[in-house]
Short mmCIF file of C-alpha atoms in Angstrom, two decimals:
data_model
loop_
_atom_site.label_atom_id
_atom_site.label_comp_id
_atom_site.label_asym_id
_atom_site.label_seq_id
_atom_site.Cartn_x
_atom_site.Cartn_y
_atom_site.Cartn_z
CA UNK A 29 46.29 98.89 19.53
CA UNK A 30 42.47 99.40 18.89
CA UNK A 31 39.95 98.31 21.34
CA UNK A 32 38.08 94.95 21.05
CA UNK A 33 34.44 94.71 21.97
CA UNK A 34 32.84 91.46 23.16
CA UNK A 35 29.19 90.68 23.27
CA UNK A 36 27.56 87.88 25.17
CA UNK A 37 24.44 86.41 23.65
CA UNK A 38 22.40 84.44 26.29
CA UNK A 39 20.87 81.77 24.20
CA UNK A 40 24.06 81.01 22.37
CA UNK A 41 25.90 80.44 25.70
CA UNK A 42 23.13 78.20 26.99
CA UNK A 43 23.07 76.14 23.74
CA UNK A 44 26.98 75.86 23.89
CA UNK A 45 26.84 74.75 27.58
CA UNK A 46 24.26 72.08 26.80
CA UNK A 47 26.12 70.84 23.82
CA UNK A 48 29.27 70.47 25.87
CA UNK A 49 27.41 68.60 28.60
CA UNK A 50 25.04 66.35 26.69
CA UNK A 51 26.70 65.76 23.29
CA UNK A 52 30.52 66.20 23.91
CA UNK A 53 30.70 64.80 27.32
CA UNK A 54 32.69 67.56 28.83
CA UNK A 55 33.15 67.66 32.64
CA UNK A 56 30.22 69.23 34.51
CA UNK A 57 32.59 71.68 36.17
CA UNK A 58 33.66 73.26 32.84
CA UNK A 59 29.94 73.60 31.83
CA UNK A 60 29.03 75.11 35.16
CA UNK A 61 31.95 77.54 34.93
CA UNK A 62 30.72 78.75 31.51
CA UNK A 63 27.18 79.53 32.73
CA UNK A 64 28.32 81.10 36.06
CA UNK A 65 30.46 83.47 34.01
CA UNK A 66 27.17 84.84 32.60
CA UNK A 67 25.48 85.15 35.89
CA UNK A 68 27.29 88.17 37.19
CA UNK A 69 24.88 89.68 39.80
CA UNK A 70 24.98 90.47 43.49
CA UNK A 71 21.29 89.86 44.03
CA UNK A 72 21.69 86.09 44.43
CA UNK A 73 24.37 84.01 46.14
CA UNK A 74 26.54 81.31 44.61
CA UNK A 75 24.25 78.42 45.68
CA UNK A 76 21.22 80.04 43.85
CA UNK A 77 23.42 80.49 40.80
CA UNK A 78 24.46 76.86 40.76
CA UNK A 79 20.77 75.86 41.01
CA UNK A 80 20.12 78.03 37.88
CA UNK A 81 22.96 76.34 36.07
CA UNK A 82 21.22 73.03 36.67
CA UNK A 83 17.95 74.39 35.43
CA UNK A 84 19.62 75.75 32.28
CA UNK A 85 21.40 72.43 31.58
CA UNK A 86 18.25 70.44 32.13
CA UNK A 87 16.39 72.74 29.63
CA UNK A 88 13.98 74.34 32.13
CA UNK A 89 15.39 77.76 32.02
CA UNK A 90 17.47 79.87 29.59
CA UNK A 91 19.22 83.17 29.35
CA UNK A 92 18.03 85.65 26.65
CA UNK A 93 19.42 89.00 25.48
CA UNK A 94 22.75 90.32 24.59
CA UNK A 95 25.20 91.47 27.36
CA UNK A 96 22.20 92.32 29.64
CA UNK A 97 20.74 88.85 30.19
CA UNK A 98 17.45 87.84 31.57
CA UNK A 99 16.52 84.37 32.89
CA UNK A 100 13.25 83.01 31.35
CA UNK A 101 11.47 79.61 31.09
CA UNK A 102 12.59 77.41 28.26
CA UNK A 103 11.07 73.86 28.61
CA UNK A 104 11.55 73.15 24.87
CA UNK A 105 13.51 69.96 25.68
CA UNK A 106 13.83 68.98 29.20
CA UNK A 107 16.55 66.33 30.14
CA UNK A 108 16.99 65.70 33.89
CA UNK A 109 20.50 65.52 35.06
CA UNK A 110 19.74 62.08 36.35
CA UNK A 111 19.62 60.85 32.74
CA UNK A 112 23.29 61.93 32.29
CA UNK A 113 24.22 60.26 35.52
CA UNK A 114 22.53 57.02 34.33
CA UNK A 115 24.39 57.45 30.97
CA UNK A 116 27.71 57.65 32.87
CA UNK A 117 26.76 54.68 34.96
CA UNK A 118 25.83 52.62 31.85
CA UNK A 119 29.20 53.53 30.22
CA UNK A 120 31.12 52.56 33.38
CA UNK A 121 29.36 49.18 33.71
CA UNK A 122 29.99 48.40 29.98
CA UNK A 123 33.63 49.30 30.50
CA UNK A 124 33.78 46.80 33.42
CA UNK A 125 32.12 44.17 31.15
CA UNK A 126 34.81 44.88 28.43
CA UNK A 127 37.54 44.35 31.02
CA UNK A 128 35.97 41.21 32.28
CA UNK A 129 35.75 39.87 28.77
CA UNK A 130 39.49 40.44 28.39
CA UNK A 131 40.15 38.49 31.58
CA UNK A 132 37.50 35.77 31.30
CA UNK A 133 36.45 35.38 27.52
CA UNK A 134 35.30 31.81 27.96
CA UNK A 135 32.59 32.98 30.36
CA UNK A 136 31.10 34.92 27.38
CA UNK A 137 31.68 32.33 24.68
CA UNK A 138 28.52 30.86 23.29
CA UNK A 139 29.30 27.14 22.87
CA UNK A 140 26.10 26.42 20.90
CA UNK A 141 27.34 28.68 18.12
CA UNK A 142 30.94 27.42 18.03
CA UNK A 143 32.32 25.40 15.09
CA UNK A 144 34.41 23.40 17.57
CA UNK A 145 34.07 22.27 21.10
CA UNK A 146 34.93 25.04 23.51
CA UNK A 147 37.27 22.64 25.35
CA UNK A 148 39.37 22.65 22.26
CA UNK A 149 40.01 26.39 22.39
CA UNK A 150 43.59 26.77 23.63
CA UNK A 151 46.43 29.08 23.63
CA UNK A 152 48.42 29.75 20.50
CA UNK A 153 51.00 27.07 19.74
CA UNK A 154 52.38 25.17 16.77
CA UNK A 155 48.80 24.17 15.89
CA UNK A 156 48.26 27.67 14.53
CA UNK A 157 48.64 27.80 10.76
CA UNK A 158 51.11 30.66 10.74
CA UNK A 159 54.22 30.46 8.68
CA UNK A 160 56.12 32.73 11.04
CA UNK A 161 55.03 33.36 14.63
CA UNK A 162 56.64 36.73 14.38
CA UNK A 163 53.37 37.76 12.63
CA UNK A 164 51.68 37.26 16.07
CA UNK A 165 54.35 38.91 18.14
CA UNK A 166 54.50 41.96 15.75
CA UNK A 167 50.87 42.67 16.49
CA UNK A 168 50.51 41.54 20.17
CA UNK A 169 53.93 41.33 21.63
CA UNK A 170 55.50 38.38 23.30
CA UNK A 171 52.66 37.51 25.79
CA UNK A 172 49.05 37.16 24.82
CA UNK A 173 46.07 37.84 27.13
CA UNK A 174 43.37 35.15 27.50
CA UNK A 175 41.15 37.18 25.19
CA UNK A 176 43.91 37.41 22.48
CA UNK A 177 44.64 33.67 22.72
CA UNK A 178 40.98 32.81 22.35
CA UNK A 179 40.42 35.10 19.41
CA UNK A 180 43.50 33.92 17.60
CA UNK A 181 42.65 30.25 18.07
CA UNK A 182 39.02 30.69 17.03
CA UNK A 183 39.91 32.49 13.83
CA UNK A 184 43.13 30.99 12.75
CA UNK A 185 42.62 27.14 12.82
CA UNK A 186 40.95 27.06 9.32
CA UNK A 187 43.58 28.89 7.29
CA UNK A 188 46.45 31.24 7.44
CA UNK A 189 44.46 33.74 5.45
CA UNK A 190 41.63 34.02 7.95
CA UNK A 191 44.05 34.26 10.85
CA UNK A 192 46.02 37.05 9.35
CA UNK A 193 42.86 38.82 8.35
CA UNK A 194 41.56 39.04 11.90
CA UNK A 195 44.84 40.15 13.66
CA UNK A 196 44.48 43.89 13.36
CA UNK A 197 40.70 43.87 14.22
CA UNK A 198 37.54 42.00 13.80
CA UNK A 199 35.93 41.20 10.49
CA UNK A 200 33.34 43.57 9.00
CA UNK A 201 29.86 42.86 10.27
CA UNK A 202 28.70 41.69 6.74
CA UNK A 203 31.64 39.30 6.40
CA UNK A 204 30.97 37.16 9.56
CA UNK A 205 28.51 34.44 10.22
CA UNK A 206 25.57 35.80 12.21
CA UNK A 207 26.57 34.27 15.51
CA UNK A 208 30.32 34.64 14.90
CA UNK A 209 31.50 31.10 15.81
CA UNK A 210 30.49 31.71 19.42
CA UNK A 211 31.85 35.25 19.68
CA UNK A 212 28.49 36.85 19.49
CA UNK A 213 28.51 38.13 23.04
CA UNK A 214 32.26 38.53 23.35
CA UNK A 215 32.25 41.20 20.69
CA UNK A 216 29.03 42.95 22.14
CA UNK A 217 29.58 44.14 25.62
CA UNK A 218 26.68 46.52 25.26
CA UNK A 219 24.33 43.63 24.62
CA UNK A 220 25.68 41.75 27.70
CA UNK A 221 24.76 44.91 29.61
CA UNK A 222 21.27 44.90 28.18
CA UNK A 223 20.83 41.28 28.90
CA UNK A 224 22.17 41.00 32.51
CA UNK A 225 23.27 44.58 33.49
CA UNK A 226 26.86 43.74 34.42
CA UNK A 227 29.74 41.26 34.18
CA UNK A 228 28.60 37.68 33.85
CA UNK A 229 28.35 35.60 37.05
CA UNK A 230 26.18 32.79 35.63
CA UNK A 231 27.07 31.90 32.00
CA UNK A 232 24.11 29.56 31.69
CA UNK A 233 21.84 32.38 32.67
CA UNK A 234 23.38 34.68 30.18
CA UNK A 235 23.01 32.21 27.34
CA UNK A 236 19.45 31.55 28.26
CA UNK A 237 18.70 35.34 28.05
CA UNK A 238 20.66 35.38 24.74
CA UNK A 239 18.53 32.59 23.32
CA UNK A 240 15.33 34.56 24.20
CA UNK A 241 16.69 37.67 22.74
CA UNK A 242 17.62 36.01 19.44
CA UNK A 243 14.25 34.41 19.30
CA UNK A 244 12.58 37.81 19.70
CA UNK A 245 14.60 38.97 16.59
CA UNK A 246 13.03 36.11 14.72
CA UNK A 247 9.54 36.77 16.09
CA UNK A 248 9.78 40.52 15.26
CA UNK A 249 11.15 39.86 11.78
CA UNK A 250 14.28 41.87 12.58
CA UNK A 251 16.66 39.42 10.93
CA UNK A 252 16.88 37.86 7.48
CA UNK A 253 15.53 34.40 6.79
CA UNK A 254 19.05 32.92 6.60
CA UNK A 255 20.01 34.51 9.91
CA UNK A 256 16.77 33.22 11.46
CA UNK A 257 17.65 29.67 10.48
CA UNK A 258 21.01 29.98 12.29
CA UNK A 259 19.28 31.29 15.36
CA UNK A 260 16.74 28.46 15.42
CA UNK A 261 19.53 25.95 14.87
CA UNK A 262 21.35 27.38 17.79
CA UNK A 263 18.27 27.25 20.04
CA UNK A 264 17.76 23.55 19.21
CA UNK A 265 21.41 22.78 20.17
CA UNK A 266 20.93 24.75 23.41
CA UNK A 267 17.76 22.86 24.28
CA UNK A 268 19.30 19.51 23.49
CA UNK A 269 22.37 20.35 25.70
CA UNK A 270 20.04 21.38 28.56
CA UNK A 271 18.01 18.25 28.31
CA UNK A 272 21.15 16.05 28.38
CA UNK A 273 22.32 17.92 31.46
CA UNK A 274 18.97 17.38 33.13
CA UNK A 275 19.23 13.55 32.38
CA UNK A 276 22.70 13.46 33.92
CA UNK A 277 21.70 15.23 37.07
CA UNK A 278 20.80 12.86 39.95
CA UNK A 279 17.32 12.89 41.27
CA UNK A 280 17.11 14.89 44.43
CA UNK A 281 16.51 12.88 47.47
CA UNK A 282 13.26 13.63 49.12
CA UNK A 283 13.65 14.60 52.78
CA UNK A 284 11.43 12.61 55.13
CA UNK A 285 9.14 14.88 57.02
CA UNK A 286 9.03 14.73 60.76
CA UNK A 287 5.69 13.97 62.51
CA UNK A 288 5.14 17.69 63.30
CA UNK A 289 6.00 18.79 59.82
CA UNK A 290 3.63 16.31 58.14
CA UNK A 291 0.77 17.08 60.53
CA UNK A 292 1.23 20.89 59.85
CA UNK A 293 1.59 20.46 56.11
CA UNK A 294 -1.50 21.86 54.26
CA UNK A 295 -0.99 20.74 50.72
CA UNK A 296 -2.35 17.39 49.36
CA UNK A 297 0.24 14.69 48.67
CA UNK A 298 0.76 11.28 47.07
CA UNK A 299 -0.02 9.04 50.12
CA UNK A 300 3.01 9.84 52.21
CA UNK A 301 1.30 8.12 55.20
CA UNK A 302 -1.48 5.53 55.48
CA UNK A 303 -3.25 7.94 57.90
CA UNK A 304 -4.91 11.00 56.38
CA UNK A 305 -7.86 12.94 55.11
CA UNK A 306 -9.58 12.97 51.69
CA UNK A 307 -11.48 16.06 50.64
CA UNK A 308 -14.57 15.97 48.33
CA UNK A 309 -12.27 16.58 45.31
CA UNK A 310 -10.31 13.30 46.05
CA UNK A 311 -7.18 15.03 47.31
CA UNK A 312 -5.43 13.15 50.05
CA UNK A 313 -3.67 14.89 53.06
CA UNK A 314 -1.38 12.61 55.01
CA UNK A 315 -0.67 12.79 58.70
CA UNK A 316 0.95 10.76 61.32
CA UNK A 317 -1.00 8.37 63.65
CA UNK A 318 -3.48 10.40 65.76
CA UNK A 319 -2.47 13.54 63.86
CA UNK A 320 -5.82 14.16 62.13
CA UNK A 321 -6.93 16.89 64.57
CA UNK A 322 -3.73 18.89 64.07
CA UNK A 323 -3.97 18.43 60.31
CA UNK A 324 -7.52 19.58 60.15
CA UNK A 325 -6.73 22.65 62.24
CA UNK A 326 -3.92 23.81 59.93
CA UNK A 327 -5.97 23.04 56.76
CA UNK A 328 -8.82 25.19 57.95
CA UNK A 329 -6.42 28.04 59.14
CA UNK A 330 -4.95 28.14 55.71
CA UNK A 331 -8.41 28.14 54.00
CA UNK A 332 -9.54 31.05 56.14
CA UNK A 333 -6.17 32.86 55.79
CA UNK A 334 -5.55 32.85 59.57
CA UNK A 335 -2.30 32.69 61.45
CA UNK A 336 -2.28 29.29 63.20
CA UNK A 337 -0.52 30.76 66.19
CA UNK A 338 -3.57 33.06 66.84
CA UNK A 339 -6.46 31.05 65.37
CA UNK A 340 -9.23 30.61 67.88
CA UNK A 341 -10.34 27.17 66.99
CA UNK A 342 -9.62 23.86 68.88
CA UNK A 343 -8.11 20.78 67.27
CA UNK A 344 -11.30 18.79 67.98
CA UNK A 345 -13.60 21.44 66.50
CA UNK A 346 -11.40 21.55 63.38
CA UNK A 347 -11.65 17.80 62.66
CA UNK A 348 -15.44 17.89 63.32
CA UNK A 349 -15.88 20.77 60.95
CA UNK A 350 -14.18 18.90 58.04
CA UNK A 351 -15.99 15.75 58.85
CA UNK A 352 -19.33 17.52 58.72
CA UNK A 353 -18.34 19.10 55.42
CA UNK A 354 -17.93 15.67 53.85
CA UNK A 355 -14.32 15.03 54.31
CA UNK A 356 -13.25 11.27 54.67
CA UNK A 357 -10.97 10.33 57.54
CA UNK A 358 -8.57 7.38 57.10
CA UNK A 359 -7.70 6.35 60.59
CA UNK A 360 -7.56 3.69 63.24
CA UNK A 361 -7.59 4.22 67.06
CA UNK A 362 -5.37 1.19 67.41
CA UNK A 363 -2.04 1.56 65.63
CA UNK A 364 -1.62 -2.30 65.56
CA UNK A 365 -4.77 -2.68 63.43
CA UNK A 366 -5.61 -1.76 59.88
CA UNK A 367 -6.99 1.67 58.98
CA UNK A 368 -10.64 2.24 58.04
CA UNK A 369 -12.77 4.58 55.84
CA UNK A 370 -14.63 6.86 58.20
CA UNK A 371 -17.41 8.97 56.59
CA UNK A 372 -20.54 10.58 58.04
CA UNK A 373 -23.44 8.18 57.71
CA UNK A 374 -26.11 10.53 56.32
CA UNK A 375 -24.23 11.25 53.10
CA UNK A 376 -22.46 9.37 50.27
CA UNK A 377 -18.78 10.03 49.47
CA UNK A 378 -17.91 11.43 46.01
CA UNK A 379 -16.67 9.17 43.27
CA UNK A 380 -13.29 10.91 43.50
CA UNK A 381 -13.10 10.12 47.30
CA UNK A 382 -13.82 6.44 46.49
CA UNK A 383 -11.21 6.46 43.75
CA UNK A 384 -8.72 7.95 46.21
CA UNK A 385 -9.55 5.18 48.68
CA UNK A 386 -8.77 2.48 46.06
CA UNK A 387 -5.49 4.29 45.22
CA UNK A 388 -4.79 4.16 49.00
CA UNK A 389 -5.34 0.41 49.01
CA UNK A 390 -3.02 -0.15 46.05
CA UNK A 391 -0.31 2.21 47.56
CA UNK A 392 -0.24 0.32 50.86
CA UNK A 393 -0.98 -3.15 49.45
CA UNK A 394 -4.29 -3.47 51.35
CA UNK A 395 -6.83 -6.15 50.28
CA UNK A 396 -9.62 -3.81 51.39
CA UNK A 397 -10.41 -0.70 53.36
CA UNK A 398 -12.92 -1.30 56.06
CA UNK A 399 -15.97 0.94 55.91
CA UNK A 400 -15.97 1.45 52.15
CA UNK A 401 -17.96 -1.71 51.34
CA UNK A 402 -21.39 -0.15 52.00
CA UNK A 403 -20.73 2.60 49.35
CA UNK A 404 -19.86 0.00 46.67
CA UNK A 405 -23.26 -1.80 46.52
CA UNK A 406 -24.41 0.41 43.56
#
């Protein structure tokens, strides 16, 4: 038997290993084994050789020559191995979404694109227009998964022809309505990944993101005019359903603030208490009886971006500061008497402060607010 000679061409082996790894999805160990077989040298240890394998697969280095190979820079196309890891991760999550769709298809069904109420989707029964239920069993077996039940019901209620047509697989893209009778996401696990990054936990959130995605197709002119009309129609149905849901939700009960909570609150409010402060812009800040000093302290601390626990200002100084800056104080030293409009005498309150005072009178059904009369002469 004659001898057989083999030659190893460095660049060919590098290209082959990269094609295996990046394009054919072969195991990393096989690609590594191929390249290690070419790194036959005692000058570097195994760990160094494995680092070179990574550099070759990423496109940073390559082997050149025939039989006697040299390691040189490549850098023609660098692809970090982390990209492949991310690709594997994405494929795994999409696989998890596909499994979840099989278990819980209704969580991915778009009710605003359905031709019937999702509540009417139900397992196959005598309602299906099949002449012989053996047609179903021949394809699926005796028992159907939730996904198979939903698919059969959705596509077979109209006619026997359509039901039979969908049994082996889904219709061709061009033969289906654009939103597929609500199956738009069920048939597109990769789009579900793009929208929420994993199996659905909140169907409403998923459908909201789908609405935005479909509208972006319209805005970027990536769909035909007829398809755009279907998308817009779907969006209107979605918004109408959301509005109906909001109307049916009970109004949240507003929690009554404690005395300390109200005195420390630094945002204006709608006359929670008859005691309070009015800033020059007419905003009203409620407090409890004798809580004006604490209120002023926390308002100033917030304005100066100070921590109230370490703010070096007394409560009395805080109220005097706001008073000198033209704030109105609605107060009364005697809780049994009526409140009055307290403003520094050398200035005139703003029109918005006077308007707020009248709103206060209306809110608390007061015939007048003592102290404001002198500012109404003009």
